[in-house]
Amino acid sequence: MNLTMVLEMAAEGFGDRAVVGRRADALTAARLRDLAAGGAAKVREAGADAIVYLAVNGPAFPVALFAASLAGVPLVPVNYRLGADQLGQLLANHPRALGIADPAQAEALTAAGLSTRTPGEWLAEAAATVPETVDPADTEVPAVIIYTSGTTSKPKGVVLRHENLASYVLETVEFASAGEHDTALMSVPPYHIAAVSNVLSNLYAGRRVVTLEAFTPERWLSTVREEAVTNAMVVPTMLARVLGVDGDRSVPSLKSLAYGGAKMPLKVIERALREWPHVEFVNAYGLTETSSTISVLGPDEHRAAISSDDAAVRARLESAGKVVPAIEMEIRDEDGEVLPRGASGRIWVRGNQVSSEYAGLGSSVDERGFFDTRDRGRLDAEGFLFIEGRIDDTIIRGAENIAPAEIEDVLLHHPDIDDAVVVGVPDDEWGQRIEAAVVPRSGTTVDGAALREYVRERLRGSKTPDYIATWDELPRTPTGKILRRDVVRDLLGERAAS
Amino acid sequence: MKPRVGQTLASTVDGTTVIVVKAPDGDVTVTCGGAAMVDAKAKDSAPAGEADPAQMEGSQLGKRYADDELGLELLVTKPGQGTIAVNGAPLPLKDAKPLPASD
């Protein structure tokens, strides 16, 4: 099983259909295949053992993905926002790679001893060397290596094999199922797993993909309208910013909006459902290590939840939906025992789409093939999955383990709060003490002492933050994950200054 | 033969190839146009099969053919003229029930 199979099927099944880029200059499926073959020839000519992609999203990205597959080398999309040190360490793992970089990042590749070309030059090189045929490549070589964001630990290279990514596509997408004029808008950067899975699933479905090089809410709205976008994928912070735009927020062509990558605040999704009643909303939960989506809250479930008077059904709007058929899930306690429905624990998953290896670090699964997501969660009576944050974010106050997500939920439900984070701050007496930072709704102010009382009434004393700061925004990655280390640092700085 | 999930099978009477999406535990005989399908990697060394004119109803690109009772599901990656069958019975086309697009 190989990703080039997805490309071959698309080129054979609907070769004339536009699949990549804006209407004015979109690539057809057949042209994408030609360019990928040209790119593969270039990789072989250079004797490269990987393609490193250090640029914003655009047509060069799918060409690089399939060129790598055809040449039998992995594609390594790299975060162009990493610092020079981290970038240098990461590039040192791929000394024989062919490099594609935006002009601003070219120096990092040159410093690491790699060849470099811009995305435009890459496309031109590929177009100039389209071969008649391509020799089949070794499919045992990884298809993609993605480095985790490293918000809680050092970035790890997740090895995604052809089998992982291809089974994700075959299990979740129906071939050529998209309408002829369906168009997807992708806003996440290429080093995010969703950008890789998006290329594959849209091409397999026959849906044209338009990318935003750099997200702004205004540009997102104008692109949806100009390109008649029918399907889009965003991270929660992007949706919140789009809904915050003053002026025209209409999206007449949009049929489906998928979101994921971080927790969606209830207030944001409720507002989106009201604002765009014609749009179908899909919440997807997944990790880099699982080739993207492993559970889905679909459009009907969104509607059932928001219109229900039953608290348990309504709460599902904040769930990650149901596990997809190709994935087995277990919720286990810290000793590895499988817990019954309703109990919170560590989420473990197994399936063909799950990566079993970190580059240079070996196996990432247990003896039964299950992968530890390091996320906390629970399944309700009907199998809806609720994510309760990262295990690594657990606060240990005295001898008590406290999940920040529970306290964050209480804060986020407060009518005057738009965003909230709870962290453990080093403490001489308790080991860690609980502190929080909140972002008040625009035009309101919140009182820290009153807010602490609000939490105490709903949880209990030991789960009430010792201090709650009020900030204009929380530090987040561009893909919406909160940078908790920065929160702790800033809280310590704020207390030292006061 | 015992098909494996992820394995590509090739017809010996035409250009049909399928990928195994679901496979049962036991042995099954998968045929295309009446002749046994082989592992795609072994196709070049396999003798050409003889097509049964009564089993030339064809297959469609990207469609799934499945016997749920048996637990066998095949996805057509290259279509051809031969009928895909298991243990002598043509495999029916499976209804598509795609998940909502999530990425």
XYZ file of C-alpha atoms in Angstrom:
601
model
C 0.000 0.000 0.000
C 1.466 3.344 -1.052
C 0.335 6.960 -1.198
C 1.097 7.047 -4.907
C -1.915 4.748 -5.254
C -4.120 7.679 -4.134
C -2.504 9.897 -6.795
C -2.778 7.230 -9.523
C -6.440 6.578 -8.771
C -7.239 10.303 -8.871
C -5.331 10.818 -12.131
C -7.047 7.803 -13.706
C -10.500 8.460 -12.268
C -10.787 12.231 -12.829
C -7.549 13.401 -14.449
C -9.089 16.557 -15.930
C -10.555 17.781 -12.670
C -8.936 20.792 -10.953
C -7.663 19.550 -7.586
C -4.975 21.927 -6.302
C -4.960 25.717 -6.156
C -7.071 28.725 -7.031
C -9.552 28.590 -9.903
C -7.424 30.839 -12.135
C -4.422 28.501 -12.199
C -5.430 25.221 -10.566
C -3.575 21.971 -11.239
C -5.578 19.034 -12.551
C -5.122 15.580 -11.046
C -3.199 14.468 -14.157
C -0.927 17.524 -13.945
C -0.320 16.873 -10.248
C 0.794 13.346 -11.153
C 3.163 14.697 -13.844
C 4.697 17.268 -11.504
C 5.110 14.663 -8.751
C 6.884 12.385 -11.244
C 9.146 15.295 -12.251
C 9.866 16.070 -8.611
C 10.656 12.402 -7.942
C 13.137 12.398 -10.823
C 14.779 15.451 -9.276
C 15.041 13.713 -5.872
C 16.647 10.640 -7.465
C 19.031 12.741 -9.531
C 20.160 14.547 -6.364
C 20.574 11.272 -4.471
C 18.463 12.775 -1.670
C 17.073 10.545 1.097
C 14.240 12.909 2.149
C 12.474 16.113 1.137
C 12.516 18.810 3.814
C 9.697 21.332 3.342
C 10.258 24.581 5.230
C 7.731 26.886 3.605
C 4.126 28.035 3.810
C 1.337 25.946 2.316
C 0.674 26.056 -1.410
C 0.652 23.869 -4.564
C 4.350 23.005 -4.003
C 3.357 21.054 -0.881
C 1.203 18.290 -2.464
C 3.737 18.051 -5.299
C 6.473 17.510 -2.679
C 4.383 14.933 -0.791
C 3.746 12.785 -3.853
C 7.216 13.322 -5.330
C 8.652 11.947 -2.083
C 6.318 8.924 -2.273
C 7.209 8.232 -5.908
C 10.928 8.521 -5.144
C 10.633 6.325 -2.036
C 11.846 8.929 0.470
C 9.974 10.574 3.357
C 8.577 14.094 3.247
C 9.633 16.066 6.334
C 7.516 19.214 6.734
C 9.221 21.484 9.244
C 7.831 24.281 11.386
C 9.176 27.519 9.894
C 8.537 29.315 13.181
C 11.034 27.237 15.184
C 14.030 29.008 16.675
C 17.431 28.663 14.957
C 18.729 26.192 17.581
C 15.757 23.819 17.409
C 15.665 24.065 13.621
C 19.375 23.262 13.410
C 18.989 20.186 15.647
C 16.079 18.929 13.618
C 17.716 19.496 10.214
C 20.827 17.664 11.447
C 18.661 14.497 11.358
C 18.276 14.874 7.572
C 21.707 15.806 6.178
C 21.057 14.324 2.706
C 17.623 15.866 2.174
C 16.509 17.955 -0.767
C 15.329 21.265 0.692
C 12.383 23.477 -0.238
C 12.215 26.764 1.695
C 10.747 30.228 1.531
C 13.473 32.870 0.985
C 13.411 33.852 4.678
C 14.159 30.248 5.741
C 16.686 29.372 3.022
C 19.601 30.297 5.244
C 18.672 27.648 7.832
C 18.859 24.954 5.134
C 22.139 26.282 3.754
C 23.614 26.384 7.267
C 22.631 22.707 7.703
C 24.384 21.845 4.442
C 21.197 21.191 2.465
C 20.380 22.342 -1.054
C 17.571 24.878 -1.140
C 14.971 26.078 -3.598
C 11.821 28.177 -3.225
C 8.403 26.543 -3.702
C 8.166 28.314 -7.080
C 11.563 27.009 -8.164
C 10.608 23.517 -7.005
C 7.482 23.564 -9.194
C 9.512 24.835 -12.171
C 12.163 22.113 -11.684
C 9.465 19.458 -11.446
C 7.749 20.753 -14.599
C 11.043 20.672 -16.514
C 11.863 17.041 -15.752
C 8.567 15.127 -16.159
C 9.653 11.572 -17.102
C 7.757 9.075 -19.223
C 7.644 6.528 -16.416
C 8.739 6.287 -12.798
C 10.286 3.112 -11.410
C 8.332 1.815 -8.418
C 9.794 2.796 -5.079
C 10.364 0.951 -1.832
C 7.169 1.286 0.219
C 8.850 0.246 3.468
C 10.427 3.696 3.733
C 8.346 6.118 5.870
C 5.971 8.349 3.884
C 6.093 11.357 6.190
C 8.002 12.360 9.316
C 6.312 15.093 11.357
C 7.926 16.596 14.408
C 5.496 17.129 17.304
C 4.964 20.713 18.409
C 6.983 20.145 21.579
C 4.787 22.318 23.799
C 5.327 19.877 26.687
C 8.593 18.150 25.742
C 11.379 18.081 23.155
C 9.981 17.647 19.603
C 9.801 13.989 18.554
C 9.781 12.783 14.939
C 6.569 10.819 14.353
C 7.133 8.205 11.642
C 4.032 7.857 9.464
C 4.240 4.926 7.089
C 2.410 4.557 3.785
C 0.186 1.988 5.432
C -0.777 4.409 8.241
C -1.775 7.282 5.947
C -3.289 5.137 3.194
C -5.494 3.227 5.621
C -6.673 6.513 7.128
C -7.801 7.615 3.661
C -9.347 4.280 2.646
C -11.198 3.866 5.943
C -12.656 7.363 6.162
C -13.122 8.722 2.625
C -15.130 7.451 -0.334
C -13.331 7.697 -3.692
C -14.534 10.471 -6.046
C -17.380 11.298 -3.650
C -17.010 15.098 -3.899
C -19.169 17.169 -6.205
C -17.436 18.533 -9.300
C -17.315 22.074 -7.921
C -16.550 21.209 -4.302
C -13.659 23.220 -2.913
C -11.829 22.883 0.390
C -9.979 25.684 2.156
C -7.017 24.664 4.282
C -5.698 27.129 6.842
C -3.269 25.097 8.924
C 0.449 25.101 8.105
C 2.089 22.157 6.296
C 3.932 20.868 9.376
C 0.569 20.027 10.990
C -0.779 16.493 10.430
C -4.117 17.913 9.253
C -2.328 19.548 6.299
C -0.976 16.167 5.188
C -4.194 14.220 5.713
C -6.108 17.058 4.025
C -4.078 16.725 0.806
C -4.770 12.986 0.730
C -8.434 12.897 1.670
C -9.450 15.771 -0.604
C -7.551 14.387 -3.582
C -9.084 10.951 -3.010
C -12.557 12.499 -2.760
C -11.875 14.622 -5.876
C -12.214 17.957 -4.089
C -10.117 20.972 -5.079
C -7.970 22.387 -2.273
C -7.165 26.054 -1.793
C -4.662 27.020 0.903
C -4.198 30.163 2.958
C -0.495 30.964 3.164
C -0.968 32.914 6.369
C -4.264 33.006 8.225
C -6.073 36.234 8.934
C -9.833 36.155 9.585
C -10.492 38.749 6.861
C -8.484 36.799 4.298
C -10.226 33.579 5.283
C -13.669 35.141 4.732
C -12.706 36.744 1.408
C -11.161 33.486 0.145
C -14.274 31.496 1.044
C -16.350 33.930 -1.026
C -13.941 34.392 -3.969
C -13.218 30.696 -4.430
C -16.774 29.520 -3.579
C -15.363 27.307 -0.818
C -17.682 24.473 0.244
C -15.538 22.736 2.904
C -13.086 24.249 5.353
C -10.943 23.132 8.255
C -9.884 25.480 11.054
C -8.453 25.320 14.550
C -10.684 26.798 17.294
C -8.765 30.074 17.636
C -9.263 30.715 13.909
C -13.024 30.235 14.193
C -13.158 32.571 17.198
C -11.279 35.228 15.216
C -13.489 34.854 12.132
C -16.598 35.290 14.281
C -14.976 38.384 15.817
C -14.683 40.198 12.467
C -16.734 43.412 12.257
C -18.643 43.573 9.002
C -19.569 40.940 6.454
C -19.194 37.438 7.907
C -21.386 35.712 5.335
C -20.162 32.431 3.853
C -22.911 31.539 1.338
C -21.026 28.735 -0.436
C -19.823 26.978 2.726
C -21.461 23.597 3.358
C -19.173 22.009 5.939
C -16.758 23.343 8.538
C -14.429 20.935 10.325
C -12.518 21.946 13.419
C -9.946 20.340 15.667
C -6.402 20.587 16.985
C -7.353 22.068 20.355
C -10.377 22.385 22.628
C -13.254 24.353 21.112
C -14.795 26.750 23.649
C -18.543 26.079 23.953
C -19.387 29.746 23.443
C -17.557 29.850 20.128
C -19.221 26.786 18.598
C -22.669 27.880 19.860
C -22.158 31.237 18.218
C -20.973 29.632 14.957
C -24.041 27.360 14.859
C -26.289 30.410 15.267
C -24.333 32.580 12.833
C -24.211 30.040 9.982
C -27.289 27.793 10.330
C -26.790 26.390 6.791
C -23.319 24.988 7.619
C -22.662 21.444 8.803
C -20.142 21.350 11.644
C -17.708 18.506 12.220
C -15.425 18.207 15.232
C -12.482 15.885 14.698
C -10.101 14.629 17.368
C -6.775 13.076 16.498
C -3.036 13.289 16.934
C -0.037 13.410 14.643
C 0.663 9.835 15.766
C -2.783 8.680 14.579
C -2.568 10.091 11.023
C -5.183 12.665 12.048
C -8.843 11.888 12.883
C -9.755 9.091 15.301
C -13.089 10.412 16.538
C -15.755 12.574 14.944
C -18.718 14.622 16.173
C -20.823 14.935 13.034
C -23.351 17.529 11.842
C -26.434 15.653 13.071
C -24.855 15.204 16.504
C -24.107 18.931 16.685
C -27.763 19.704 15.908
C -29.089 17.092 18.344
C -26.855 18.454 21.105
C -27.675 22.132 20.688
C -31.430 21.579 20.476
C -31.679 19.144 23.396
C -33.109 19.825 26.849
C -31.335 16.749 28.199
C -28.142 17.951 29.912
C -26.251 14.767 28.974
C -27.114 15.177 25.276
C -26.436 18.881 25.290
C -23.024 18.317 26.886
C -21.996 16.355 23.784
C -21.446 19.641 21.963
C -18.237 19.729 23.989
C -17.336 16.126 23.167
C -15.046 14.784 20.470
C -17.880 12.584 19.176
C -17.593 8.891 18.467
C -14.553 6.811 17.662
C -14.209 6.042 13.920
C -14.845 2.388 12.925
C -11.205 1.592 12.119
C -9.940 2.555 15.585
C -10.181 0.616 18.838
C -10.035 2.710 21.994
C -9.427 1.848 25.638
C -9.578 4.157 28.631
C -7.044 2.853 31.138
C -6.019 3.797 34.649
C -2.420 4.557 35.609
C -1.764 0.848 36.255
C -2.891 -0.069 32.743
C -6.280 -1.552 33.754
C -9.123 -0.897 31.305
C -11.763 1.304 32.937
C -15.552 1.026 32.524
C -17.697 3.518 30.612
C -17.949 6.877 32.349
C -14.613 6.670 34.166
C -11.813 9.112 33.329
C -8.389 7.825 32.446
C -5.663 7.679 29.873
C -6.767 7.263 26.227
C -5.096 4.351 24.365
C -5.797 3.558 20.681
C -4.993 0.858 18.144
C -5.500 0.679 14.367
C -3.723 0.619 11.007
C -3.579 4.412 10.873
C -1.656 4.598 14.170
C 2.094 5.199 13.881
C 4.101 2.739 15.922
C 7.442 4.501 15.947
C 9.308 7.700 16.852
C 12.336 8.433 14.677
C 15.466 7.284 16.474
C 13.510 6.385 19.620
C 11.909 3.088 18.602
C 8.443 1.683 19.240
C 5.670 3.886 20.551
C 3.096 1.142 21.194
C 2.600 -1.486 23.886
C 2.813 -5.253 23.342
C -0.834 -5.352 22.185
C -0.211 -2.593 19.630
C -1.975 0.162 21.586
C -0.646 3.723 21.532
C -0.769 5.957 24.605
C -2.175 9.314 23.444
C -1.147 10.901 26.788
C -4.565 12.551 26.711
C -7.041 12.156 29.558
C -10.621 11.375 28.653
C -13.806 9.389 29.213
C -16.548 7.763 27.155
C -20.184 8.444 28.074
C -22.998 5.868 28.101
C -23.477 6.086 24.325
C -19.786 6.144 23.473
C -19.219 9.874 23.078
C -15.624 10.774 23.878
C -14.804 13.674 26.199
C -11.198 14.923 26.167
C -9.915 16.176 29.514
C -6.526 17.606 28.596
C -2.980 16.304 28.457
C -1.714 13.921 31.158
C 1.529 15.937 31.114
C -0.375 19.052 32.165
C -1.575 17.423 35.412
C -0.955 19.621 38.435
C 0.352 17.841 41.534
C -0.636 19.938 44.524
C 0.485 18.296 47.747
C -0.388 14.651 47.103
C -3.395 15.450 44.922
C -3.436 15.111 41.110
C -5.512 17.862 39.549
C -6.486 18.027 35.867
C -6.385 21.670 34.755
C -9.132 21.017 32.177
C -11.774 20.596 34.901
C -10.996 24.027 36.343
C -10.616 25.582 32.890
C -14.095 24.296 31.993
C -15.610 26.076 34.990
C -13.835 29.315 34.098
C -14.768 29.057 30.397
C -18.455 28.654 31.262
C -18.396 31.987 33.135
C -20.405 34.455 30.996
C -17.724 37.160 31.073
C -14.741 34.959 30.166
C -13.593 34.221 26.619
C -10.449 32.199 27.286
C -8.813 30.561 30.301
C -5.824 28.474 31.263
C -4.919 26.801 34.571
C -1.361 25.753 35.393
C 0.781 24.466 38.244
C 3.326 27.000 39.462
C 6.321 25.828 41.549
C 5.553 26.255 45.275
C 7.820 25.647 48.300
C 5.041 24.307 50.494
C 2.780 22.381 48.077
C 5.221 21.420 45.324
C 2.869 23.145 42.896
C 0.140 25.673 43.494
C -2.733 26.347 41.107
C -2.785 29.596 39.192
C -4.895 30.754 36.271
C -4.989 33.388 33.573
C -8.223 34.492 31.948
C -9.193 36.690 29.007
C -12.370 38.651 29.781
C -15.022 39.117 27.123
C -14.420 42.338 25.219
C -15.855 45.306 27.136
C -16.057 43.549 30.489
C -13.739 43.369 33.481
C -13.473 40.502 35.923
C -12.489 40.582 39.581
C -9.966 37.892 40.544
C -11.329 37.405 44.060
C -14.946 37.075 42.843
C -13.824 34.651 40.161
C -11.997 32.481 42.710
C -15.208 32.386 44.757
C -17.108 31.378 41.581
C -14.754 28.420 41.108
C -14.875 27.446 44.819
C -18.698 27.254 44.701
C -18.532 24.817 41.752
C -15.490 22.707 42.604
C -13.807 22.792 45.988
C -11.097 24.645 47.877
C -8.186 22.487 46.795
C -9.144 23.023 43.139
C -9.526 26.785 43.425
C -6.672 28.767 41.864
C -4.563 30.678 44.389
C -4.256 33.498 41.908
C -6.109 34.466 38.731
C -4.468 36.909 36.328
C -6.359 38.895 33.690
C -4.650 39.066 30.306
C -5.540 40.410 26.842
C -4.730 37.056 25.238
C -3.170 33.683 26.065
C 0.101 32.562 24.486
C -0.784 29.997 21.833
C 0.918 28.293 18.903
C -0.384 29.298 15.449
C -2.297 26.013 15.469
C -4.133 26.986 18.635
C -2.361 25.009 21.368
C -1.781 26.901 24.621
C 1.906 27.345 25.479
C 1.652 26.390 29.159
C 5.348 26.834 29.867
C 5.033 30.463 28.740
C 1.941 30.882 30.934
C 3.890 29.698 34.012
C 6.811 31.968 33.120
C 4.561 34.997 32.639
C 2.614 34.300 35.848
C 5.880 34.079 37.813
C 7.059 37.302 36.183
C 3.800 39.071 36.967
C 3.922 38.042 40.659
C 7.600 39.049 40.955
C 6.819 42.472 39.505
C 3.836 43.158 41.791
C -5.111 -17.993 -0.547
C -5.167 -15.913 2.629
C -5.470 -12.233 1.673
C -3.843 -9.713 4.024
C -5.220 -6.246 4.772
C -3.224 -3.771 2.680
C -2.212 -6.382 0.101
C -2.693 -5.567 -3.594
C -4.142 -8.368 -5.707
C -3.861 -8.448 -9.494
C -6.005 -10.149 -12.103
C -4.335 -12.616 -14.472
C -6.896 -12.037 -17.255
C -6.884 -8.207 -17.474
C -5.451 -5.082 -15.787
C -7.713 -5.192 -12.696
C -6.042 -4.539 -9.334
C -7.692 -4.376 -5.916
C -6.472 -3.593 -2.439
C -7.615 -5.738 0.481
C -9.459 -3.523 2.976
C -10.883 -6.284 5.190
C -9.890 -9.931 5.218
C -11.276 -13.038 6.939
C -9.069 -15.331 8.987
C -9.421 -18.381 6.771
C -8.545 -19.268 3.185
C -10.644 -17.856 0.347
C -10.389 -17.996 -3.427
C -10.535 -14.570 -5.023
C -11.005 -14.579 -8.791
C -11.299 -12.014 -11.556
C -12.912 -13.119 -14.805
C -12.950 -16.627 -13.377
C -9.166 -16.900 -12.860
C -7.465 -16.675 -9.461
C -6.066 -13.243 -8.526
C -2.438 -13.160 -7.387
C -0.294 -10.869 -5.263
C 0.493 -7.871 -7.483
C 4.214 -8.327 -6.912
C 3.994 -11.879 -8.309
C 1.908 -10.971 -11.346
C 4.807 -10.843 -13.804
C 5.819 -14.405 -12.996
C 2.260 -15.758 -12.836
C 0.867 -17.477 -15.950
C -1.866 -15.578 -17.786
C -5.286 -16.867 -16.778
C -8.079 -17.855 -19.088
C -11.054 -15.541 -18.860
C -14.500 -17.068 -18.387
C -16.811 -15.214 -20.837
C -19.643 -15.578 -18.303
C -17.641 -13.597 -15.707
C -16.883 -10.401 -17.594
C -19.259 -7.915 -15.936
C -16.399 -5.565 -15.011
C -15.518 -3.491 -11.945
C -15.439 0.249 -11.185
C -12.502 2.375 -10.034
C -12.586 3.344 -6.345
C -15.606 1.150 -5.553
C -15.681 -1.391 -2.760
C -16.786 -4.976 -3.362
C -17.570 -6.876 -0.221
C -19.046 -9.974 1.374
C -19.932 -8.822 4.891
C -20.777 -12.321 6.085
C -17.384 -13.602 5.025
C -15.590 -10.438 6.230
C -13.902 -9.718 2.877
C -13.749 -6.207 1.391
C -11.791 -5.235 -1.719
C -11.272 -1.748 -3.164
C -10.692 -1.434 -6.903
C -7.509 0.549 -7.608
C -7.479 -0.287 -11.358
C -10.747 -1.316 -13.005
C -11.084 -4.017 -15.640
C -13.582 -6.178 -17.525
C -13.435 -9.247 -15.281
C -16.000 -9.920 -12.572
C -14.490 -10.054 -9.089
C -15.684 -13.116 -7.221
C -14.952 -14.969 -4.007
C -15.290 -18.733 -3.677
C -17.119 -18.764 -7.028
C -19.757 -16.123 -6.190
C -19.570 -12.583 -7.630
C -18.775 -9.989 -4.943
C -21.553 -7.392 -4.648
C -20.841 -3.658 -4.809
C -20.847 -2.198 -1.307
C -22.939 0.879 -0.462
C -20.823 3.899 0.399
C -21.297 5.241 3.905
C -18.562 7.862 4.141
C -17.854 9.740 7.345
C -18.367 13.507 7.233
C -15.250 15.249 5.879
C -13.120 16.013 8.917
C -10.016 17.547 7.404
